[in-house]
PDB file of C-alpha atoms in Angstrom:
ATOM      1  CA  UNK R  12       0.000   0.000   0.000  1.00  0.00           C
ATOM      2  CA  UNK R  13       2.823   2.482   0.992  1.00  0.00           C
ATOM      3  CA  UNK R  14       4.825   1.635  -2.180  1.00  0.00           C
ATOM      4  CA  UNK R  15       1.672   2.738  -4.564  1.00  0.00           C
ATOM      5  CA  UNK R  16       1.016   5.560  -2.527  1.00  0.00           C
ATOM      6  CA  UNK R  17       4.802   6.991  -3.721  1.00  0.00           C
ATOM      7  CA  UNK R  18       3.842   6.653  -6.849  1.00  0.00           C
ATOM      8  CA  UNK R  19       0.628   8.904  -6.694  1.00  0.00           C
ATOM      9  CA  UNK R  20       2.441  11.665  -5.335  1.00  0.00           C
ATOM     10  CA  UNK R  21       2.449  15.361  -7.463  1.00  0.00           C
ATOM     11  CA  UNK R  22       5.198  15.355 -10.734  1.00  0.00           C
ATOM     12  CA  UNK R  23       7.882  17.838 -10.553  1.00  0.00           C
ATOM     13  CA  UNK R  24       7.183  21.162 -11.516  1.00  0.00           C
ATOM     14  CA  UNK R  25       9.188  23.752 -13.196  1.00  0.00           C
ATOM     15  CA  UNK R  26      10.317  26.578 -11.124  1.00  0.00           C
ATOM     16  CA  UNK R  27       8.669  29.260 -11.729  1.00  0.00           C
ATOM     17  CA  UNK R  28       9.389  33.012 -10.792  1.00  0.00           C
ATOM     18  CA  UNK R  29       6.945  33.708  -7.696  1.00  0.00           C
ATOM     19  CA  UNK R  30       6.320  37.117  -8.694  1.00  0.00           C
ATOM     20  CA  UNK R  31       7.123  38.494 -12.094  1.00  0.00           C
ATOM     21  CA  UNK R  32       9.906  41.466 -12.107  1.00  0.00           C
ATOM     22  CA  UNK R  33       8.919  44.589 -10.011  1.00  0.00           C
ATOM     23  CA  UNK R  34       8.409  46.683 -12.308  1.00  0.00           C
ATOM     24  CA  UNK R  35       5.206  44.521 -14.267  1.00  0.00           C
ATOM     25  CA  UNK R  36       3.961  43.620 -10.558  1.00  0.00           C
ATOM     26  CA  UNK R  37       3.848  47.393  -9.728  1.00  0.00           C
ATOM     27  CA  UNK R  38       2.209  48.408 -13.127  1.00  0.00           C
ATOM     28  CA  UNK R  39      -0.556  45.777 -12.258  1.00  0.00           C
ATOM     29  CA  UNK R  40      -1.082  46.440  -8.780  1.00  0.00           C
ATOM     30  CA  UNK R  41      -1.726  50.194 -10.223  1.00  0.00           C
ATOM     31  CA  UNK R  42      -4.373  48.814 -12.744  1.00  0.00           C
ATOM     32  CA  UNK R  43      -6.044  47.213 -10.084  1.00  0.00           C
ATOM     33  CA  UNK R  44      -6.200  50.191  -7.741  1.00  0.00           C
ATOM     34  CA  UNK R  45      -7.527  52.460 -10.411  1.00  0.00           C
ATOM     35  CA  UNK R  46      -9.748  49.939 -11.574  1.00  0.00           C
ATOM     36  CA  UNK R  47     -11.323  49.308  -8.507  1.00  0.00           C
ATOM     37  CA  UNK R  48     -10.598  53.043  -7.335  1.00  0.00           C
ATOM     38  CA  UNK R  49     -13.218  54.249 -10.482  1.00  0.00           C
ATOM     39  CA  UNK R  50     -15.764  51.152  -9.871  1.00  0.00           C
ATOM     40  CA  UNK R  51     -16.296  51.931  -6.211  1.00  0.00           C
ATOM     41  CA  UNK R  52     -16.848  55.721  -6.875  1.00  0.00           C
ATOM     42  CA  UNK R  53     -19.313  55.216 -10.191  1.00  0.00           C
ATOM     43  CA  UNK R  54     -21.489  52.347  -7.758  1.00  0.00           C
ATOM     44  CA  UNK R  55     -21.433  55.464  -4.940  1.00  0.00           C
ATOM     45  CA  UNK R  56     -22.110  57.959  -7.364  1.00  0.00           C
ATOM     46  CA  UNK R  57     -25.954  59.341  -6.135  1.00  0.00           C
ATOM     47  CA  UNK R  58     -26.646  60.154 -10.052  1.00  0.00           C
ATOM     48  CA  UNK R  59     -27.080  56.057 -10.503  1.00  0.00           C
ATOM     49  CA  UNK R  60     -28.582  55.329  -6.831  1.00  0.00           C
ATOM     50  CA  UNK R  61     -31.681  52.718  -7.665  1.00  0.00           C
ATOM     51  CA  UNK R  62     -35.082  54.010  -6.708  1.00  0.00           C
ATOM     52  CA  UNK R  63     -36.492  51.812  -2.920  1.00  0.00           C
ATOM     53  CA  UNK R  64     -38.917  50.756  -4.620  1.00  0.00           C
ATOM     54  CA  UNK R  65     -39.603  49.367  -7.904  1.00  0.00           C
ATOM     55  CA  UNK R  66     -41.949  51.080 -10.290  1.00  0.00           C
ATOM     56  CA  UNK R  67     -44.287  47.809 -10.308  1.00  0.00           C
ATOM     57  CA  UNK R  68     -44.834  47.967  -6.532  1.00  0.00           C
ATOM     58  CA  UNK R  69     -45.264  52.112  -6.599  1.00  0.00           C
TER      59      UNK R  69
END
């Protein structure tokens, strides 16, 4: 049982970079945070709050 259970274990991977160069991870991290930085304020914005109630149940 122990023998078979050595051969289910993961293959070898390649090594892989964790994080790509600093520059790219910085550039992304910015895309994000303006991304999300514009999203947040246009779902706050009051000119596109939703009415309480809907029109049907008016």
């Amino acid at each position: 049982m122990k023998r078979n259970m050595k051969d289910i274990t993961t293959p070898e991977l390649p090594v892989v970079p964790a994080l790509p160069d600093h520059e790219e991870n910085e550039a992304r991290r910015r895309a994000l945070n303006s991304y999300w930085h514009e999203r947040l304020a246009r779902e706050d914005s009051p000119s596109e709050v939703r009415p309480a109630r809907s029109p049907l149940t008016a």
